[in-house]
Coordinates of C-alpha atoms and ligand atoms in Angstrom, one line a residue:
X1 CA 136.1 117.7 68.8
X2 CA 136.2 120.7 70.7
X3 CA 135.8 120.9 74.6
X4 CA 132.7 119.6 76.3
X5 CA 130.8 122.8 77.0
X6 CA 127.4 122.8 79.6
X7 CA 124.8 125.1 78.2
X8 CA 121.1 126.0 79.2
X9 CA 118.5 123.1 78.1
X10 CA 116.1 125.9 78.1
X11 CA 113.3 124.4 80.2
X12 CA 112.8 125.9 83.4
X13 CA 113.9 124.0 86.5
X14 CA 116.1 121.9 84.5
X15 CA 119.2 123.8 84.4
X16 CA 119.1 124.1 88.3
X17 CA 118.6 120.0 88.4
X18 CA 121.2 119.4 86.2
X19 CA 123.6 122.3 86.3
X20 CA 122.8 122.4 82.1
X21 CA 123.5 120.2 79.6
X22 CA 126.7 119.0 77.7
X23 CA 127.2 120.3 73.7
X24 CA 127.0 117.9 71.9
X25 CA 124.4 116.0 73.2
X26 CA 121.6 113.3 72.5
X27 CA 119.2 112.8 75.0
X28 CA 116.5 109.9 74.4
X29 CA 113.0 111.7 76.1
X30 CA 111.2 108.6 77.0
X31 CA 107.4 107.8 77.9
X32 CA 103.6 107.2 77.4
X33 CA 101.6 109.0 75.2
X34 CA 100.3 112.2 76.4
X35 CA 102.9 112.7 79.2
X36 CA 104.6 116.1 78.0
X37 CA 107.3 114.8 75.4
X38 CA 106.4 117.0 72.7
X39 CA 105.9 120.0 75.0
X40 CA 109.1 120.0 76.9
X41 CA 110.9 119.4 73.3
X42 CA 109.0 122.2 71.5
X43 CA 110.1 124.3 74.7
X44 CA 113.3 123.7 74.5
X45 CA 113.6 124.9 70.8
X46 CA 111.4 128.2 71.2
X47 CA 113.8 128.8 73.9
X48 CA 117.0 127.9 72.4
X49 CA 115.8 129.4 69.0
X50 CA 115.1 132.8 71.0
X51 CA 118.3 133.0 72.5
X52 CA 119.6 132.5 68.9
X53 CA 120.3 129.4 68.1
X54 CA 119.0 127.1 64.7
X55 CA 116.7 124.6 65.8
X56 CA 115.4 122.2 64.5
X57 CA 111.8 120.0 64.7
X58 CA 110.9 117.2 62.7
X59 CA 107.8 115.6 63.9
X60 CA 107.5 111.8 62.9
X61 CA 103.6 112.0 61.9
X62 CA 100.2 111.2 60.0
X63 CA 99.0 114.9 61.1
X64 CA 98.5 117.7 58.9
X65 CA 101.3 119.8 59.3
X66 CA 98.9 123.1 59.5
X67 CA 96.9 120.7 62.3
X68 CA 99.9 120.6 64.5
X69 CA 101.1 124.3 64.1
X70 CA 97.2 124.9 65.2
X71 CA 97.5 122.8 68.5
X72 CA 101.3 124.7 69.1
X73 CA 100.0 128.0 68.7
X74 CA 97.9 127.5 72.1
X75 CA 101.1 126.9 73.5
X76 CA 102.1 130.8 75.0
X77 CA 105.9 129.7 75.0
X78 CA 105.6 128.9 71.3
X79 CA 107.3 130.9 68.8
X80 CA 107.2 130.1 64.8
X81 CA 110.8 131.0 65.1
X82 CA 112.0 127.5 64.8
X83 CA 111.6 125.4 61.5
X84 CA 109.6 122.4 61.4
X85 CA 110.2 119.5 58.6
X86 CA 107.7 116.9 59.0
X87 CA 108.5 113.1 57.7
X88 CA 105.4 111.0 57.1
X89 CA 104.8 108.3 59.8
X90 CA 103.9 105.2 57.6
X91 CA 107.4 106.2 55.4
X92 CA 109.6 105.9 58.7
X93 CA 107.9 102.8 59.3
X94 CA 108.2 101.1 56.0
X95 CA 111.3 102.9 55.0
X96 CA 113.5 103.7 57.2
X97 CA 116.4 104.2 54.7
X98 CA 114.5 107.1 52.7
X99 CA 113.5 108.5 56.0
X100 CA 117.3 108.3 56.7
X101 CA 118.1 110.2 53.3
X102 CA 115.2 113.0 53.9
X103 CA 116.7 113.5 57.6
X104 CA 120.6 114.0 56.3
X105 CA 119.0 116.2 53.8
X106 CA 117.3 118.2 55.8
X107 CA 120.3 118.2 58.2
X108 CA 122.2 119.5 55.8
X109 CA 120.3 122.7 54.7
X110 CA 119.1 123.7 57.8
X111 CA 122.3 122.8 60.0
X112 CA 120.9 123.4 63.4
X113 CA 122.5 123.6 66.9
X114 CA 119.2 121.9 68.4
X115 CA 117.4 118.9 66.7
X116 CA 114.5 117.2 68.1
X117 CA 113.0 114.3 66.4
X118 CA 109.6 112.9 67.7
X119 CA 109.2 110.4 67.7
X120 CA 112.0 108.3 66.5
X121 CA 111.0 104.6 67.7
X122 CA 108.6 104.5 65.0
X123 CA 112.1 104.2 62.3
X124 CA 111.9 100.8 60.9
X125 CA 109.0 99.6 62.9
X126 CA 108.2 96.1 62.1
X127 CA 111.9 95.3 60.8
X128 CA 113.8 92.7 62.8
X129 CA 115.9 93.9 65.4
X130 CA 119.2 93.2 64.1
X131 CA 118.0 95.7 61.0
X132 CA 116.6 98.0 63.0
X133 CA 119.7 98.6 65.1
X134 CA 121.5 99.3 61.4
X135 CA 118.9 102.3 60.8
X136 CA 119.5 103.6 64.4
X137 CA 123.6 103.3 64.1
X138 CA 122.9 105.1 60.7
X139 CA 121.4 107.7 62.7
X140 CA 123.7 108.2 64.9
X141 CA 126.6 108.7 63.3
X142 CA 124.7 111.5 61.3
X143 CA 123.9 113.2 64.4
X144 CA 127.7 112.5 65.7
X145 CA 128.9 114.8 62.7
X146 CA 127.3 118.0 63.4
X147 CA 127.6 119.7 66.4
X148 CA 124.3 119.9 68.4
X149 CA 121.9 119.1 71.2
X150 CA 119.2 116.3 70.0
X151 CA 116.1 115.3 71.5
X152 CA 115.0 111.7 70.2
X153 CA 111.6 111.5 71.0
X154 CA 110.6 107.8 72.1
X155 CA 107.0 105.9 72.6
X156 CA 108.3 103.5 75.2
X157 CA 107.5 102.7 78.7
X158 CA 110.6 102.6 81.4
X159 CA 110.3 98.2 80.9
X160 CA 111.3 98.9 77.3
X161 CA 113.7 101.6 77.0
X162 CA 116.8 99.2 77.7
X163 CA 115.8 96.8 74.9
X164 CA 115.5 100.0 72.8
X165 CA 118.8 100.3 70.6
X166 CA 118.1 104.3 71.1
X167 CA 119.1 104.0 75.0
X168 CA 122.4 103.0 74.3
X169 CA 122.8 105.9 71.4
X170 CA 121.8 108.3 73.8
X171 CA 124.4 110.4 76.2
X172 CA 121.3 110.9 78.8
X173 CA 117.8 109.3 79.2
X174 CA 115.0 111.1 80.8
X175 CA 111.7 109.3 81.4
X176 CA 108.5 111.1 81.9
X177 CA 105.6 109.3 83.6
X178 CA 101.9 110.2 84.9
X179 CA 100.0 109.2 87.8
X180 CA 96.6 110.0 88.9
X181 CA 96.5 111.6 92.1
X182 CA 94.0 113.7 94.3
X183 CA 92.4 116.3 92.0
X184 CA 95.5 116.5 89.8
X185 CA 97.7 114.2 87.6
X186 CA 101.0 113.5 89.4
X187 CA 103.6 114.0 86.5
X188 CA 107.2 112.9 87.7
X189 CA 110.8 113.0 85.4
X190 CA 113.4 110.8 86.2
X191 CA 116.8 110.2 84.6
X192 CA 118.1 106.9 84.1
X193 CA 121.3 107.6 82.5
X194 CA 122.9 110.9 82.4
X195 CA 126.4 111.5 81.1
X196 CA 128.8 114.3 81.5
X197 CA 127.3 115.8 84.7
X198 CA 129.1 117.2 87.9
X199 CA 129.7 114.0 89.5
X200 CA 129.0 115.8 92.8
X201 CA 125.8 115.8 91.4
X202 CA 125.2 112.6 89.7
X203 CA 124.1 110.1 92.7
X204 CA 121.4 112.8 93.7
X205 CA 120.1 113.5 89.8
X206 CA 119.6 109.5 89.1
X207 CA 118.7 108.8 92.2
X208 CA 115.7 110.9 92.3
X209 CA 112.6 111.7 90.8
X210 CA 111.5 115.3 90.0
X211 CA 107.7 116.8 89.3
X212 CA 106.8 118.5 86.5
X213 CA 104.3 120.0 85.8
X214 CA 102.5 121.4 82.5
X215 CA 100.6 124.3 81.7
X216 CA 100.0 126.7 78.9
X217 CA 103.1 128.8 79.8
X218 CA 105.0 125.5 79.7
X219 CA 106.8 122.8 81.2
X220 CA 108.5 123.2 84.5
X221 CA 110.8 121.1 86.5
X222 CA 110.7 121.2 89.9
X223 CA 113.9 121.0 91.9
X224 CA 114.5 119.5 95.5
X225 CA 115.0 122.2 97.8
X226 CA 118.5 122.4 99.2
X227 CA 120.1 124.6 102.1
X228 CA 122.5 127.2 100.9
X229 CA 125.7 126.3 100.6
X230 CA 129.0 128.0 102.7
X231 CA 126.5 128.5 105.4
X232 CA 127.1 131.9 107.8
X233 CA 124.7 131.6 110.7
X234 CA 123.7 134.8 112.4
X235 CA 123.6 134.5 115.7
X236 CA 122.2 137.8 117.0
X237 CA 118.7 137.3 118.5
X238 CA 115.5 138.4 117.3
X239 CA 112.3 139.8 119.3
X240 CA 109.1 137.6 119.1
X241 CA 107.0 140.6 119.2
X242 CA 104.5 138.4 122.3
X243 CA 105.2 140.6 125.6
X244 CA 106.7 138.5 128.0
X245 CA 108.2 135.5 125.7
X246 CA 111.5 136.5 124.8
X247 CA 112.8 136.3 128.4
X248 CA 111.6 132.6 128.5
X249 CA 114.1 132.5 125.5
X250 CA 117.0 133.9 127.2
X251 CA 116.3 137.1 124.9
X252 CA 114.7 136.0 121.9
X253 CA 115.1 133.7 119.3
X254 CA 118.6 133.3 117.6
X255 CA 118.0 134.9 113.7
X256 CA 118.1 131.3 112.1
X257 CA 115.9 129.6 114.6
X258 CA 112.6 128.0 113.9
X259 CA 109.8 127.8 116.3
X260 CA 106.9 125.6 116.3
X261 CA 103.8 127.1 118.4
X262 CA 101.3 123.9 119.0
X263 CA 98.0 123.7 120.6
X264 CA 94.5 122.6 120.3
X265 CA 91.9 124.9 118.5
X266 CA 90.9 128.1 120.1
X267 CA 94.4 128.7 121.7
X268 CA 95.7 131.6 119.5
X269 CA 98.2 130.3 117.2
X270 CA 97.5 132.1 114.2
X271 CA 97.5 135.1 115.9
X272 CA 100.7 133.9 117.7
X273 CA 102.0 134.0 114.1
X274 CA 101.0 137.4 113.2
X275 CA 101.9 139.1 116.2
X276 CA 105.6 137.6 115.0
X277 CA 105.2 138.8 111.7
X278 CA 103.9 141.8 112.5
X279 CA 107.0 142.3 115.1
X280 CA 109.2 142.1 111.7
X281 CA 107.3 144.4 109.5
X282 CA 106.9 147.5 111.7
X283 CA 111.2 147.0 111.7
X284 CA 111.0 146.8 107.6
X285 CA 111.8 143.2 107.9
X286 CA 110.2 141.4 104.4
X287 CA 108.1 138.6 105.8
X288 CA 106.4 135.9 104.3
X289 CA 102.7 133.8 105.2
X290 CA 102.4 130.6 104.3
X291 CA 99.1 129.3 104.1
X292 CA 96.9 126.3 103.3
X293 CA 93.6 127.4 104.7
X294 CA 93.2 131.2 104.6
X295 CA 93.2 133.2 101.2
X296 CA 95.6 136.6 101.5
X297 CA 92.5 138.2 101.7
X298 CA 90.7 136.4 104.2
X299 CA 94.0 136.3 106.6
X300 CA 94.1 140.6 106.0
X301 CA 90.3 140.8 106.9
X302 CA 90.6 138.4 110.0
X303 CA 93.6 140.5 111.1
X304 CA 91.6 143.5 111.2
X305 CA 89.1 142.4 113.4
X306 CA 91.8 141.9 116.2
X307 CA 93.6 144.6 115.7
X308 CA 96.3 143.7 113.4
X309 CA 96.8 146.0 109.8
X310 CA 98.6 144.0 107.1
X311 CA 97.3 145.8 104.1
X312 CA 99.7 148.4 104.4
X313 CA 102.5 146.2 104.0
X314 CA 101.0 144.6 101.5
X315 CA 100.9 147.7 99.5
X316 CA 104.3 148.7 100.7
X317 CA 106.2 145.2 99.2
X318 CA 106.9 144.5 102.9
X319 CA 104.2 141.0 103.0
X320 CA 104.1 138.3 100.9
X321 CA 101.5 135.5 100.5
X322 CA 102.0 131.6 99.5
X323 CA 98.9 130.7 99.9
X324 CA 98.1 126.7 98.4
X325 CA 95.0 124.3 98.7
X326 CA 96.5 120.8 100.4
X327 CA 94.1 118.9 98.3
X328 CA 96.3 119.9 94.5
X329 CA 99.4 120.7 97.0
X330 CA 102.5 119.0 95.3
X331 CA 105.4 119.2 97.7
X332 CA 108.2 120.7 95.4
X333 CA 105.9 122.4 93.9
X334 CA 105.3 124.1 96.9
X335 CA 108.8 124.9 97.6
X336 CA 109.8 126.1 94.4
X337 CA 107.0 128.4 95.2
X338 CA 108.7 129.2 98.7
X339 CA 112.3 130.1 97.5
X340 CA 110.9 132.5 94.6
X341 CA 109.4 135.0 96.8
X342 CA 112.1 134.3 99.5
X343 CA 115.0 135.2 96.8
X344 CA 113.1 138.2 95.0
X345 CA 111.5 140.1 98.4
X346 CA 114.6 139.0 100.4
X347 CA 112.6 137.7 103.6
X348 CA 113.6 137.9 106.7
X349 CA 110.5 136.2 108.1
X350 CA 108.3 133.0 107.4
X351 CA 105.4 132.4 109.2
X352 CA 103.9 128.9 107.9
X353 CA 100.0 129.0 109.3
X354 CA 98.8 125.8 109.9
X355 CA 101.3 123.0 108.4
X356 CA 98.8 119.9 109.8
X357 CA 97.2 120.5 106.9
X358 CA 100.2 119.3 104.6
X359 CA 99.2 116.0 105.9
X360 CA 96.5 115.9 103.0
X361 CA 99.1 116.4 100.5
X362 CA 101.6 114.4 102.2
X363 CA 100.0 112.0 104.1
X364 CA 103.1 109.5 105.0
X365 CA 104.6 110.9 108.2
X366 CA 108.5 110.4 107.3
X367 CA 107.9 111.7 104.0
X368 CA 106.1 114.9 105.9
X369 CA 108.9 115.4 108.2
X370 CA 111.3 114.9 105.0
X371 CA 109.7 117.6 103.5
X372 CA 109.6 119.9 106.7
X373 CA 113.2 119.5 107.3
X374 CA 114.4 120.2 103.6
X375 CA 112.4 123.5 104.0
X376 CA 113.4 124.8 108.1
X377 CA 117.1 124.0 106.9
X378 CA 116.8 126.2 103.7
X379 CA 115.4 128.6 105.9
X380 CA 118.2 128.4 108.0
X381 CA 120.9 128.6 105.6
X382 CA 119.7 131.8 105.1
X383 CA 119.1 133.3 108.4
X384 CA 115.7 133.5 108.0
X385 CA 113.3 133.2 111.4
X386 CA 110.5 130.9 111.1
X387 CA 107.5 130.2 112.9
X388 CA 105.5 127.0 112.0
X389 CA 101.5 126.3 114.0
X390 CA 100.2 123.0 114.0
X391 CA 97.0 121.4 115.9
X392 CA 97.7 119.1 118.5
X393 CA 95.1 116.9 120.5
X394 CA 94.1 118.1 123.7
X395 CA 96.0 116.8 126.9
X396 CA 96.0 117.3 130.2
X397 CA 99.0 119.0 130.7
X398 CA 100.6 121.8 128.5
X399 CA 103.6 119.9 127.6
X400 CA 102.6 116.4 127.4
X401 CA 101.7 116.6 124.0
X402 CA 103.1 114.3 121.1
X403 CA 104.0 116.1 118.4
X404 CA 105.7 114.6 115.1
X405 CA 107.4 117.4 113.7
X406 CA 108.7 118.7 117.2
X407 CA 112.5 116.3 116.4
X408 CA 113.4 118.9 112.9
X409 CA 112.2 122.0 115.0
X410 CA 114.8 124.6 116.8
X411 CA 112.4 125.3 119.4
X412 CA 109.0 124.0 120.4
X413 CA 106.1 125.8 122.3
X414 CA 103.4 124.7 123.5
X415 CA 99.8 126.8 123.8
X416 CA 97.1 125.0 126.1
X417 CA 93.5 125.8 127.2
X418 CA 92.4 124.8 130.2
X419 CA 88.8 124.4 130.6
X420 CA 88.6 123.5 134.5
X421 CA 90.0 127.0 135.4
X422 CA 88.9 128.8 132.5
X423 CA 92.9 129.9 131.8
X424 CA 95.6 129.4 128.7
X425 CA 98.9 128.5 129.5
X426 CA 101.8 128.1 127.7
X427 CA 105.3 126.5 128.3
X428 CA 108.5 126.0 126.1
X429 CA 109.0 122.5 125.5
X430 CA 112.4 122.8 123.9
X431 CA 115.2 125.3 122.2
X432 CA 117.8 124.6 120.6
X433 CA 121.4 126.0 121.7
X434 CA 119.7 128.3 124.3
X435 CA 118.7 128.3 127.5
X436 CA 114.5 128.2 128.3
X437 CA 112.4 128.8 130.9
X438 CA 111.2 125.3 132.0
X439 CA 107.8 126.7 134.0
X440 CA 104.6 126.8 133.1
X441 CA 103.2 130.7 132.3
X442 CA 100.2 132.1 132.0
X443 CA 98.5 133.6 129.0
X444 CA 95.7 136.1 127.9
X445 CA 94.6 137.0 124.3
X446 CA 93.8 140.6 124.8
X447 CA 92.3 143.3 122.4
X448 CA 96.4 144.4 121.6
X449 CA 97.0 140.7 121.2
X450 CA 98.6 137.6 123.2
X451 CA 100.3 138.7 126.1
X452 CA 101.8 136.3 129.3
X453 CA 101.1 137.3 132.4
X454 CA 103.8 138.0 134.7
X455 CA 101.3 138.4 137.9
X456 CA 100.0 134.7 137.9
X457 CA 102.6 132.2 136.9
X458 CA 102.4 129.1 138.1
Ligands
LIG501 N1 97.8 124.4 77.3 C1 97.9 123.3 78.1 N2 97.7 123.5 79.4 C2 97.8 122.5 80.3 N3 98.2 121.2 79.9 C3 98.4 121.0 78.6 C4 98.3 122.1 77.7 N4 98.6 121.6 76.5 C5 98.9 120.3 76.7 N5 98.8 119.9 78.0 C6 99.0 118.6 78.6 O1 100.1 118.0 77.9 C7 99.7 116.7 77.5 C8 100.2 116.4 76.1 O2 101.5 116.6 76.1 P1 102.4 116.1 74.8 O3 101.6 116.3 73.6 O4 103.7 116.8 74.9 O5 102.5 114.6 75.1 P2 103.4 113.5 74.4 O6 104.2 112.9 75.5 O7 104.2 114.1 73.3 O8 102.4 112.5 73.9 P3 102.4 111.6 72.6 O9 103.3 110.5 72.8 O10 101.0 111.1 72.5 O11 102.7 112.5 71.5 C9 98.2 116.7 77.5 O12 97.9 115.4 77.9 C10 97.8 117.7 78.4 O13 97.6 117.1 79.7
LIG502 MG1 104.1 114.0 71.2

């Protein structure tokens, strides 16, 4: 046989997880009815059949075969460029050995690269399990003559797939499951066995599970987000663009840094942000808003009001927008989301408006500061500057606040009201690898923005 080659599955997101997939191949796609098999297999062969390659689908069915090409032409990823053999449902039940015959025939004039079969478990149904094995070793040793990647298609929950003689045919096993959840269906792919990956890989792949999600442009994977590797930090600092603050910073904040400016209501933090980003994009620096409350539109419109013009960079490719509801926020999702316009517009800038609100979508604290960390050390390994808000409850004294997320940030500052004397103050609580300004400083939110006040510190 010749060498184990790794080529593209052809279902976006996968590839990344899995670093592709080993030719030749059988992977059993396991799970309940309705979770995506059929799509993420008809995926893969539009994909695999556009980029050239014979493929292959033989659905295992009672439908019509005109029904089914009706339901796959709603699909926009599906092409009629693959060939479809159907094999009638009650005949793989009741006769697996003729189903056996029609699949080596069919095998043998089309000879495809990909072959998906789905579903397969329903071969020899009702046969005893010693027989049944014989019609799946049968199987197998026709798929072990020709050269190609195979998708067995199987009905079984994860509690049966390792009394299923299929799981032990099969070089990899991926499991597809659904869970209600807020507004949306949680869909999650996990893979039990996997042979023939990188094994710098391998404890991370079956150790995980990965969304997907599934729309009319197709299935996606999501991968976990992951800091660049061979890591150069930049060390040169950056201006906030807020009068006044970079001297409490020794200069600035260092290019990979990531602030978090928290405070109660009313204290100026979004426009905290935007005077940041703004600071960026009058130096052609990409930047980046994300947001969970504010539409792009609203955020422009606000910014007017006070001063601040975005549109223009809008128009000029300079601002980008990641703008989700928490309520159908799913967290890699979300970071997928993130990296794309990072990596296309090259960003130099992230300002995340508001991340409290991720505690709807992710309402378990460690799983929240899990999730904040994999993104501020992405954002790191590329030298990007980030600047996070978050609400805090009020408290007496600016710098007395707790604040969960404060641990994975590089620097933390804090933005206070105080309604005895009528005044804002504002105080760093922490910076990492540079030296800050440990006194309390005054504030004003002026007409051209936030501004400390050098004449009344305190
Ligand atoms: N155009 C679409 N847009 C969004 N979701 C879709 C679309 N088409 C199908 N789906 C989703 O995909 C699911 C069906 O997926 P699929 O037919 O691949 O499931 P399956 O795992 O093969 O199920 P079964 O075992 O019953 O054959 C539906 O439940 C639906 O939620
Ligand atoms: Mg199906």
């Amino acid at each position: 046989m010749d060498q184990l080659k790794h080529i593209s599955c052809g279902i976006k997101g996968l590839d990344t997880i899995l670093g592709g997939i080993i030719s030749p191949s059988t992977f059993l796609v396991a799970g309940s009815a309705g979770v995506g098999k059929t799509i993420m297999s008809l995926q893969m062969l539009s994909n695999a059949s556009k980029s050239g390659e014979k493929a292959l689908y033989i659905p295992i069915t009672t439908e019509n075969p005109e029904k089914l090409k009706l339901y796959n032409s709603t699909l926009d990823f599906y092409e009629d460029s693959f060939e479809v053999h159907s094999i009638n449902r009650q005949l793989a039940e009741k006769d697996p050995l003729t189903t056996l015959i029609e699949i080596g025939n069919i095998l043998e004039s089309i000879k495809p690269d990909r072959l998906v079969i789905d579903p397969i478990t329903p071969l020899g149904f009702g046969f005893i399990e010693q027989e049944k094995r014989r019609f799946f070793y049968t199987l197998d040793s026709m798929l072990q003559e020709r050269n190609m990647v195979t998708f067995l298609v199987g009905e079984l929950l994860k509690s049966e797939i390792h009394n299923s003689v299929v799981s032990h045919l099969s070089d990899g096993i991926i499991y597809l499951t659904r869970e209600d959840r807020n507004t949306r269906a949680d869909h999650r792919m996990e893979f039990i066995k996997m042979r023939g990956i990188d094994p710098g890989k391998r404890s991370e792949i079956t150790s995980h599970k990965y969304l997907y999600n599934i729309n009319s442009s197709g299935f996606t994977v999501y991968p976990h987000l992951r800091p660049e590797t061979n890591i150069k930090l930049d060390d040169s600092r950056i201006e906030t663009g807020i009068p006044g603050l970079d001297s409490m910073f020794e200069g600035g904040l260092f290019c990979y840094n990531s602030l978090l400016v928290a405070g109660i209501p009313g204290t100026g933090k979004k426009l905290f942000g935007l005077q940041f980003m703004l600071q960026g994009l009058e130096k052609n620096k990409s930047s980046m808003v994300v947001t969970f409350e504010d539409s792009p539109h609203q955020m422009i419109l606000e910014s007017k009001k006070i001063g601040l013009e975005l549109e223009e960079y809008v128009d000029r490719g300079l601002l980008h927008f990641v703008c989700t509801n928490p309520n159908e926020m799913y967290p890699a999702e979300h970071a997928t989301n993130i990296k794309e316009v990072i990596e296309k517009n090259n960003i130099k800038r992230v300002f995340f408006d508001g991340i409290n609100h991720m505690e709807i979508a992710i309402p378990d604290k460690l799983e929240l500061r899990g999730y904040l960390y994999s993104i501020t050390s992405y954002l790191k390994s590329k030298n990007i500057t980030s600047l996070f808000t978050t609400d805090t409850a009020p408290s007496e004294c600016p710098g007395n606040e707790k604040i969960d997320v404060a641990s994975i940030m590089d620097s933390v500052l804090i933005l206070h009201n105080s309604k005895a004397k009528d005044r804002r103050y504002m105080c760093v609580t922490k910076s990492r690898g540079t030296k800050h300004l440990r006194s309390i400083k005054e504030y004003a939110i002026t007409e051209s923005g936030i501004k400390l006040r050098t004449d009344t510190l305190i």
